[in-house]
Every structure is written in C-alpha cells, then in structure tokens.
C-alpha cells in the first residue's frame, strides 16, 4: 500500500481531524470551567444591520421553552403589527407585553406627546426590571429614547444595573451611546452588509415584521 492509497489517506485525515478536535475540546472545556459566575446577563443588540429585534424575540422563545416568565416592552411602534407581537398577544398569555402607543417619532412629529408616551412605557419597563419572577426583559428599540433624550439616561442605566441578579435584559436599537454599552455584559453590533430594501424589495410579512 502506498500513501496514495485512498483508504490510507482517508484514515490519516480521520486521525488528524480527531486530534485537532480533541485539542479544541480541551480548550473549550477549560474556558467553560473558567466561567464561574451565575447571574443574569445584560445584552445590547445594536448596529445598522437587520437582526436586532428578531434576535431578541428568539431569546424570548428560548426562555419560554424553559417555562420562564418574560416581559417585552416595545418603545417604538411601527404602522404594521409585527408577527412576534401578534403571536405573543394571541398565544402567550404568560408573556407580559407592552407597546408604546405612538408610532415612529418621524411620523408623529410631536415631541411632548412622544415624551409622555415614553415615560408611561418606561414605567412598565421599570416594574419588570424590579420583578425577580421575570427571568427575561426585552426592551425593544429603547436606544432611541436615549438618543432623542425622551428618557433620562441615568435612570435607565440604574434600573438595568439594579435589576434582580438572576434576571437577564436585552436592549435593542441603533446607537444608544457609550454609557449604555459600558454597563452591558454582551454587546453585539449587527453590521449592515446589504439589505434587500435597497434593491427595491418590499418588506415582507414573517421576515421584516
Ligand atoms: P428585525 O426586526 O428584522 O430584526 P432590526 O430590529 O435589526 O430588524 P430595526 O432598525 O428595528 O432593525 O428595523 C426593523 C425593520 O427595518 C425591519 O423591517 C428590517 O428589515 C428593516 N431594516 C433593518 N435594517 C435595515 C437596513 N439596514 N436597511 C433597510 N431596512 C432595514
Ligand atoms: Mg428592531
């Protein structure tokens, strides 16, 4: 048998793969063993790419799968109800869902009206962030409330930091500022590589909303 024998070559590749996987497993196991802190996570999903809110709702699914209690507060309401919103409203009475009553701020063009709606919506968020029975709180599009200065940044940061230790919180939206980033445990910046909308493709049910 020569080295060119396909069977020998196959075995050699298998052995190499196994050795490499063993090395990788040892590394991963060591890193897992290093993570010893058991507490809820503060997560920021930001950036200009698509996938922030839908990712947050993916986490809602994960939490619900384990029978956890979930709160979702949406700070900006589009003209169209999103599929997640319809589903949670109709099929998930265990999810505390609250949506700011106003539309996009560039549609309402009413700063003082927006601010009072933001305050009212924040009160819902604050109550969830004090409730230890709630395992996951999603604050969808909250960053815009900071960017437009509709809500006090310090108040938001403190509520997130003082939440029950086992509770996780997910904030979505573009921007949000460095102070918010600083207090979060995980920050993902979703990059806009391309978006169908710019090729003239209309937003689709079940994909975009
Ligand atoms: P999704 O809810 O789909 O996860 P998102 O939360 O990351 O998106 P938002 O800024 O909240 O993004 O905007 C939501 C809507 O805008 C969706 O319909 C989405 O497809 C669209 N959108 C997101 N990013 C872009 C983009 N870069 N260009 C055009 N449209 C976008
Ligand atoms: Mg979003």
mmCIF file of C-alpha atoms and ligand atoms in Angstrom:
data_model
loop_
_atom_site.group_PDB
_atom_site.id
_atom_site.type_symbol
_atom_site.label_atom_id
_atom_site.label_comp_id
_atom_site.label_asym_id
_atom_site.label_seq_id
_atom_site.Cartn_x
_atom_site.Cartn_y
_atom_site.Cartn_z
ATOM 1 C CA UNK A 1 0.000 0.000 0.000
ATOM 2 C CA UNK A 2 1.287 3.456 -0.863
ATOM 3 C CA UNK A 3 0.495 6.860 0.639
ATOM 4 C CA UNK A 4 -1.661 7.442 -2.404
ATOM 5 C CA UNK A 5 -4.000 4.652 -1.335
ATOM 6 C CA UNK A 6 -7.382 6.345 -0.830
ATOM 7 C CA UNK A 7 -8.185 4.203 2.201
ATOM 8 C CA UNK A 8 -4.946 5.081 4.000
ATOM 9 C CA UNK A 9 -5.377 8.747 3.059
ATOM 10 C CA UNK A 10 -8.905 8.674 4.489
ATOM 11 C CA UNK A 11 -7.703 7.146 7.775
ATOM 12 C CA UNK A 12 -4.920 9.708 8.006
ATOM 13 C CA UNK A 13 -7.432 12.557 7.569
ATOM 14 C CA UNK A 14 -9.732 10.986 10.195
ATOM 15 C CA UNK A 15 -6.868 10.736 12.699
ATOM 16 C CA UNK A 16 -5.793 14.303 12.044
ATOM 17 C CA UNK A 17 -9.360 15.537 12.466
ATOM 18 C CA UNK A 18 -9.749 13.609 15.736
ATOM 19 C CA UNK A 19 -6.515 15.027 17.172
ATOM 20 C CA UNK A 20 -7.498 18.558 16.196
ATOM 21 C CA UNK A 21 -10.992 18.166 17.690
ATOM 22 C CA UNK A 22 -9.514 16.758 20.920
ATOM 23 C CA UNK A 23 -7.293 19.833 21.210
ATOM 24 C CA UNK A 24 -10.232 22.146 20.539
ATOM 25 C CA UNK A 25 -12.432 20.327 23.061
ATOM 26 C CA UNK A 26 -9.750 20.701 25.747
ATOM 27 C CA UNK A 27 -9.610 24.458 25.055
ATOM 28 C CA UNK A 28 -13.396 24.871 25.092
ATOM 29 C CA UNK A 29 -13.748 22.749 28.266
ATOM 30 C CA UNK A 30 -11.099 24.873 30.004
ATOM 31 C CA UNK A 31 -12.900 28.083 29.043
ATOM 32 C CA UNK A 32 -16.249 26.689 30.220
ATOM 33 C CA UNK A 33 -14.662 25.716 33.550
ATOM 34 C CA UNK A 34 -13.317 29.272 33.933
ATOM 35 C CA UNK A 35 -16.801 30.840 33.733
ATOM 36 C CA UNK A 36 -17.994 30.507 37.318
ATOM 37 C CA UNK A 37 -20.338 33.466 37.817
ATOM 38 C CA UNK A 38 -24.009 32.577 37.835
ATOM 39 C CA UNK A 39 -26.180 35.623 37.142
ATOM 40 C CA UNK A 40 -28.446 37.233 34.557
ATOM 41 C CA UNK A 41 -26.911 38.944 31.541
ATOM 42 C CA UNK A 42 -27.422 42.453 30.184
ATOM 43 C CA UNK A 43 -27.286 42.317 26.409
ATOM 44 C CA UNK A 44 -27.260 45.117 23.835
ATOM 45 C CA UNK A 45 -28.092 44.348 20.221
ATOM 46 C CA UNK A 46 -27.175 47.378 18.193
ATOM 47 C CA UNK A 47 -25.807 48.396 14.779
ATOM 48 C CA UNK A 48 -27.285 49.250 11.389
ATOM 49 C CA UNK A 49 -27.843 45.709 10.131
ATOM 50 C CA UNK A 50 -31.075 43.716 10.229
ATOM 51 C CA UNK A 51 -31.481 41.199 13.038
ATOM 52 C CA UNK A 52 -31.659 43.031 16.368
ATOM 53 C CA UNK A 53 -35.312 42.751 17.332
ATOM 54 C CA UNK A 54 -35.746 39.347 15.724
ATOM 55 C CA UNK A 55 -32.777 38.083 17.739
ATOM 56 C CA UNK A 56 -34.309 39.431 20.947
ATOM 57 C CA UNK A 57 -37.554 37.628 20.145
ATOM 58 C CA UNK A 58 -35.514 34.482 19.519
ATOM 59 C CA UNK A 59 -34.349 34.760 23.124
ATOM 60 C CA UNK A 60 -37.969 35.131 24.213
ATOM 61 C CA UNK A 61 -38.602 31.740 22.578
ATOM 62 C CA UNK A 62 -35.623 30.237 24.392
ATOM 63 C CA UNK A 63 -36.822 31.492 27.757
ATOM 64 C CA UNK A 64 -40.383 30.315 27.114
ATOM 65 C CA UNK A 65 -39.038 26.879 26.240
ATOM 66 C CA UNK A 66 -37.815 26.594 29.820
ATOM 67 C CA UNK A 67 -41.091 27.877 31.247
ATOM 68 C CA UNK A 68 -39.533 31.189 32.293
ATOM 69 C CA UNK A 69 -41.529 34.374 32.713
ATOM 70 C CA UNK A 70 -40.822 37.047 30.143
ATOM 71 C CA UNK A 71 -41.574 40.743 29.763
ATOM 72 C CA UNK A 72 -41.414 42.594 26.450
ATOM 73 C CA UNK A 73 -41.634 46.363 26.188
ATOM 74 C CA UNK A 74 -41.501 47.980 22.759
ATOM 75 C CA UNK A 75 -40.575 51.625 22.689
ATOM 76 C CA UNK A 76 -41.468 52.415 19.103
ATOM 77 C CA UNK A 77 -44.470 51.091 17.288
ATOM 78 C CA UNK A 78 -44.466 50.792 13.527
ATOM 79 C CA UNK A 79 -47.593 51.181 11.445
ATOM 80 C CA UNK A 80 -47.644 47.399 10.972
ATOM 81 C CA UNK A 81 -48.035 44.902 13.811
ATOM 82 C CA UNK A 82 -45.057 42.534 13.820
ATOM 83 C CA UNK A 83 -45.555 38.775 13.673
ATOM 84 C CA UNK A 84 -43.935 38.304 17.082
ATOM 85 C CA UNK A 85 -46.328 40.793 18.591
ATOM 86 C CA UNK A 86 -49.357 39.055 17.072
ATOM 87 C CA UNK A 87 -48.131 35.658 18.249
ATOM 88 C CA UNK A 88 -47.326 36.754 21.796
ATOM 89 C CA UNK A 89 -50.629 38.586 22.106
ATOM 90 C CA UNK A 90 -52.732 35.670 20.880
ATOM 91 C CA UNK A 91 -50.823 32.609 22.122
ATOM 92 C CA UNK A 92 -48.597 33.562 25.053
ATOM 93 C CA UNK A 93 -50.603 34.952 27.940
ATOM 94 C CA UNK A 94 -47.570 34.220 30.179
ATOM 95 C CA UNK A 95 -45.634 36.986 28.400
ATOM 96 C CA UNK A 96 -46.151 40.457 29.773
ATOM 97 C CA UNK A 97 -46.313 42.558 26.620
ATOM 98 C CA UNK A 98 -46.454 46.325 26.442
ATOM 99 C CA UNK A 99 -46.110 48.593 23.476
ATOM 100 C CA UNK A 100 -45.694 52.344 23.370
ATOM 101 C CA UNK A 101 -48.911 53.693 21.915
ATOM 102 C CA UNK A 102 -47.325 56.096 19.466
ATOM 103 C CA UNK A 103 -45.837 55.403 16.059
ATOM 104 C CA UNK A 104 -42.424 56.280 14.715
ATOM 105 C CA UNK A 105 -41.234 59.576 16.004
ATOM 106 C CA UNK A 106 -40.718 60.896 12.469
ATOM 107 C CA UNK A 107 -44.384 60.160 11.815
ATOM 108 C CA UNK A 108 -45.870 61.629 14.973
ATOM 109 C CA UNK A 109 -43.685 64.774 14.867
ATOM 110 C CA UNK A 110 -44.985 65.506 18.351
ATOM 111 C CA UNK A 111 -42.130 65.754 20.829
ATOM 112 C CA UNK A 112 -44.068 66.371 24.032
ATOM 113 C CA UNK A 113 -46.626 63.671 23.159
ATOM 114 C CA UNK A 114 -43.771 61.239 22.455
ATOM 115 C CA UNK A 115 -42.104 62.075 25.753
ATOM 116 C CA UNK A 116 -45.180 61.377 27.834
ATOM 117 C CA UNK A 117 -45.750 58.109 25.952
ATOM 118 C CA UNK A 118 -42.091 57.223 26.557
ATOM 119 C CA UNK A 119 -42.435 57.935 30.282
ATOM 120 C CA UNK A 120 -45.535 55.778 30.517
ATOM 121 C CA UNK A 121 -43.815 52.973 28.637
ATOM 122 C CA UNK A 122 -40.709 53.266 30.804
ATOM 123 C CA UNK A 123 -42.865 52.805 33.927
ATOM 124 C CA UNK A 124 -43.810 49.340 32.560
ATOM 125 C CA UNK A 125 -40.155 48.543 31.914
ATOM 126 C CA UNK A 126 -39.110 49.706 35.366
ATOM 127 C CA UNK A 127 -41.714 47.483 37.036
ATOM 128 C CA UNK A 128 -40.425 44.460 35.091
ATOM 129 C CA UNK A 129 -36.823 45.325 35.987
ATOM 130 C CA UNK A 130 -37.802 45.131 39.680
ATOM 131 C CA UNK A 131 -39.658 41.845 39.451
ATOM 132 C CA UNK A 132 -37.485 38.829 40.371
ATOM 133 C CA UNK A 133 -40.090 36.432 38.959
ATOM 134 C CA UNK A 134 -39.371 37.725 35.464
ATOM 135 C CA UNK A 135 -36.342 35.918 34.005
ATOM 136 C CA UNK A 136 -36.020 37.908 30.781
ATOM 137 C CA UNK A 137 -36.916 41.507 29.946
ATOM 138 C CA UNK A 138 -36.759 42.725 26.350
ATOM 139 C CA UNK A 139 -36.578 46.495 25.887
ATOM 140 C CA UNK A 140 -37.042 46.731 22.137
ATOM 141 C CA UNK A 141 -35.866 49.969 20.458
ATOM 142 C CA UNK A 142 -35.031 51.541 23.829
ATOM 143 C CA UNK A 143 -31.867 53.143 22.428
ATOM 144 C CA UNK A 144 -33.912 55.743 20.530
ATOM 145 C CA UNK A 145 -35.418 57.004 23.785
ATOM 146 C CA UNK A 146 -31.875 57.782 24.943
ATOM 147 C CA UNK A 147 -30.780 59.191 21.567
ATOM 148 C CA UNK A 148 -33.780 61.547 21.357
ATOM 149 C CA UNK A 149 -33.409 62.367 25.070
ATOM 150 C CA UNK A 150 -37.003 61.326 25.674
ATOM 151 C CA UNK A 151 -35.926 59.458 28.803
ATOM 152 C CA UNK A 152 -33.229 60.161 31.355
ATOM 153 C CA UNK A 153 -30.175 58.055 30.558
ATOM 154 C CA UNK A 154 -29.040 57.681 34.180
ATOM 155 C CA UNK A 155 -32.438 56.419 35.231
ATOM 156 C CA UNK A 156 -32.303 53.758 32.522
ATOM 157 C CA UNK A 157 -28.757 52.685 33.378
ATOM 158 C CA UNK A 158 -29.558 52.435 37.084
ATOM 159 C CA UNK A 159 -32.701 50.379 36.531
ATOM 160 C CA UNK A 160 -30.757 47.942 34.343
ATOM 161 C CA UNK A 161 -27.898 47.694 36.841
ATOM 162 C CA UNK A 162 -30.151 47.317 39.895
ATOM 163 C CA UNK A 163 -32.379 44.603 38.412
ATOM 164 C CA UNK A 164 -32.688 41.243 40.225
ATOM 165 C CA UNK A 165 -29.425 39.328 39.848
ATOM 166 C CA UNK A 166 -30.942 36.304 38.096
ATOM 167 C CA UNK A 167 -32.784 38.454 35.564
ATOM 168 C CA UNK A 168 -31.479 38.992 32.030
ATOM 169 C CA UNK A 169 -32.270 42.058 29.967
ATOM 170 C CA UNK A 170 -31.984 42.638 26.235
ATOM 171 C CA UNK A 171 -31.916 46.150 24.786
ATOM 172 C CA UNK A 172 -32.218 46.621 21.032
ATOM 173 C CA UNK A 173 -31.828 49.576 18.699
ATOM 174 C CA UNK A 174 -29.217 51.545 16.800
ATOM 175 C CA UNK A 175 -26.876 53.775 18.753
ATOM 176 C CA UNK A 176 -27.580 54.073 22.447
ATOM 177 C CA UNK A 177 -24.274 55.620 23.422
ATOM 178 C CA UNK A 178 -21.147 54.503 25.203
ATOM 179 C CA UNK A 179 -22.549 54.746 28.734
ATOM 180 C CA UNK A 180 -25.138 52.107 27.885
ATOM 181 C CA UNK A 181 -22.531 49.929 26.184
ATOM 182 C CA UNK A 182 -20.306 50.178 29.248
ATOM 183 C CA UNK A 183 -22.842 48.676 31.638
ATOM 184 C CA UNK A 184 -23.877 45.804 29.349
ATOM 185 C CA UNK A 185 -22.247 42.358 29.635
ATOM 186 C CA UNK A 186 -22.644 41.466 25.977
ATOM 187 C CA UNK A 187 -22.772 43.938 23.097
ATOM 188 C CA UNK A 188 -23.357 42.816 19.526
ATOM 189 C CA UNK A 189 -23.043 45.289 16.691
ATOM 190 C CA UNK A 190 -25.084 43.902 13.806
ATOM 191 C CA UNK A 191 -23.371 45.010 10.625
ATOM 192 C CA UNK A 192 -25.308 46.118 7.559
ATOM 193 C CA UNK A 193 -23.551 44.351 4.702
ATOM 194 C CA UNK A 194 -26.556 44.626 2.393
ATOM 195 C CA UNK A 195 -30.307 44.874 2.788
ATOM 196 C CA UNK A 196 -32.977 43.770 0.317
ATOM 197 C CA UNK A 197 -34.830 47.050 0.775
ATOM 198 C CA UNK A 198 -32.049 48.908 -1.030
ATOM 199 C CA UNK A 199 -32.543 46.642 -4.040
ATOM 200 C CA UNK A 200 -36.160 47.778 -4.105
ATOM 201 C CA UNK A 201 -37.610 44.649 -2.476
ATOM 202 C CA UNK A 202 -40.626 45.382 -0.311
ATOM 203 C CA UNK A 203 -40.620 44.486 3.414
ATOM 204 C CA UNK A 204 -42.161 41.044 3.886
ATOM 205 C CA UNK A 205 -44.505 39.530 6.425
ATOM 206 C CA UNK A 206 -42.692 36.999 8.587
ATOM 207 C CA UNK A 207 -39.286 38.338 7.533
ATOM 208 C CA UNK A 208 -39.225 42.052 8.202
ATOM 209 C CA UNK A 209 -42.241 42.407 10.505
HETATM 210 P P1 LIG B 1 -35.507 42.938 12.683
HETATM 211 O O1 LIG B 1 -36.737 43.371 13.464
HETATM 212 O O2 LIG B 1 -35.869 42.459 11.327
HETATM 213 O O3 LIG B 1 -34.620 42.028 13.459
HETATM 214 P P2 LIG B 1 -33.867 45.177 13.423
HETATM 215 O O4 LIG B 1 -34.538 45.189 14.732
HETATM 216 O O5 LIG B 1 -32.424 44.819 13.384
HETATM 217 O O6 LIG B 1 -34.658 44.267 12.391
HETATM 218 P P3 LIG B 1 -34.781 47.889 13.008
HETATM 219 O O7 LIG B 1 -33.887 49.053 12.848
HETATM 220 O O8 LIG B 1 -35.547 47.776 14.281
HETATM 221 O O9 LIG B 1 -33.927 46.582 12.702
HETATM 222 O O10 LIG B 1 -35.763 47.890 11.783
HETATM 223 C C1 LIG B 1 -36.748 46.960 11.633
HETATM 224 C C2 LIG B 1 -37.223 46.924 10.183
HETATM 225 O O11 LIG B 1 -36.355 47.644 9.336
HETATM 226 C C3 LIG B 1 -37.245 45.520 9.574
HETATM 227 O O12 LIG B 1 -38.274 45.520 8.641
HETATM 228 C C4 LIG B 1 -35.931 45.395 8.879
HETATM 229 O O13 LIG B 1 -35.921 44.502 7.781
HETATM 230 C C5 LIG B 1 -35.700 46.806 8.416
HETATM 231 N N1 LIG B 1 -34.256 47.095 8.415
HETATM 232 C C6 LIG B 1 -33.352 46.745 9.338
HETATM 233 N N2 LIG B 1 -32.125 47.124 8.986
HETATM 234 C C7 LIG B 1 -32.253 47.732 7.802
HETATM 235 C C8 LIG B 1 -31.334 48.332 6.870
HETATM 236 N N3 LIG B 1 -30.044 48.373 7.127
HETATM 237 N N4 LIG B 1 -31.845 48.864 5.716
HETATM 238 C C9 LIG B 1 -33.145 48.824 5.457
HETATM 239 N N5 LIG B 1 -34.055 48.264 6.277
HETATM 240 C C10 LIG B 1 -33.627 47.730 7.421
HETATM 241 MG MG1 LIG B 2 -35.698 46.472 15.786
#
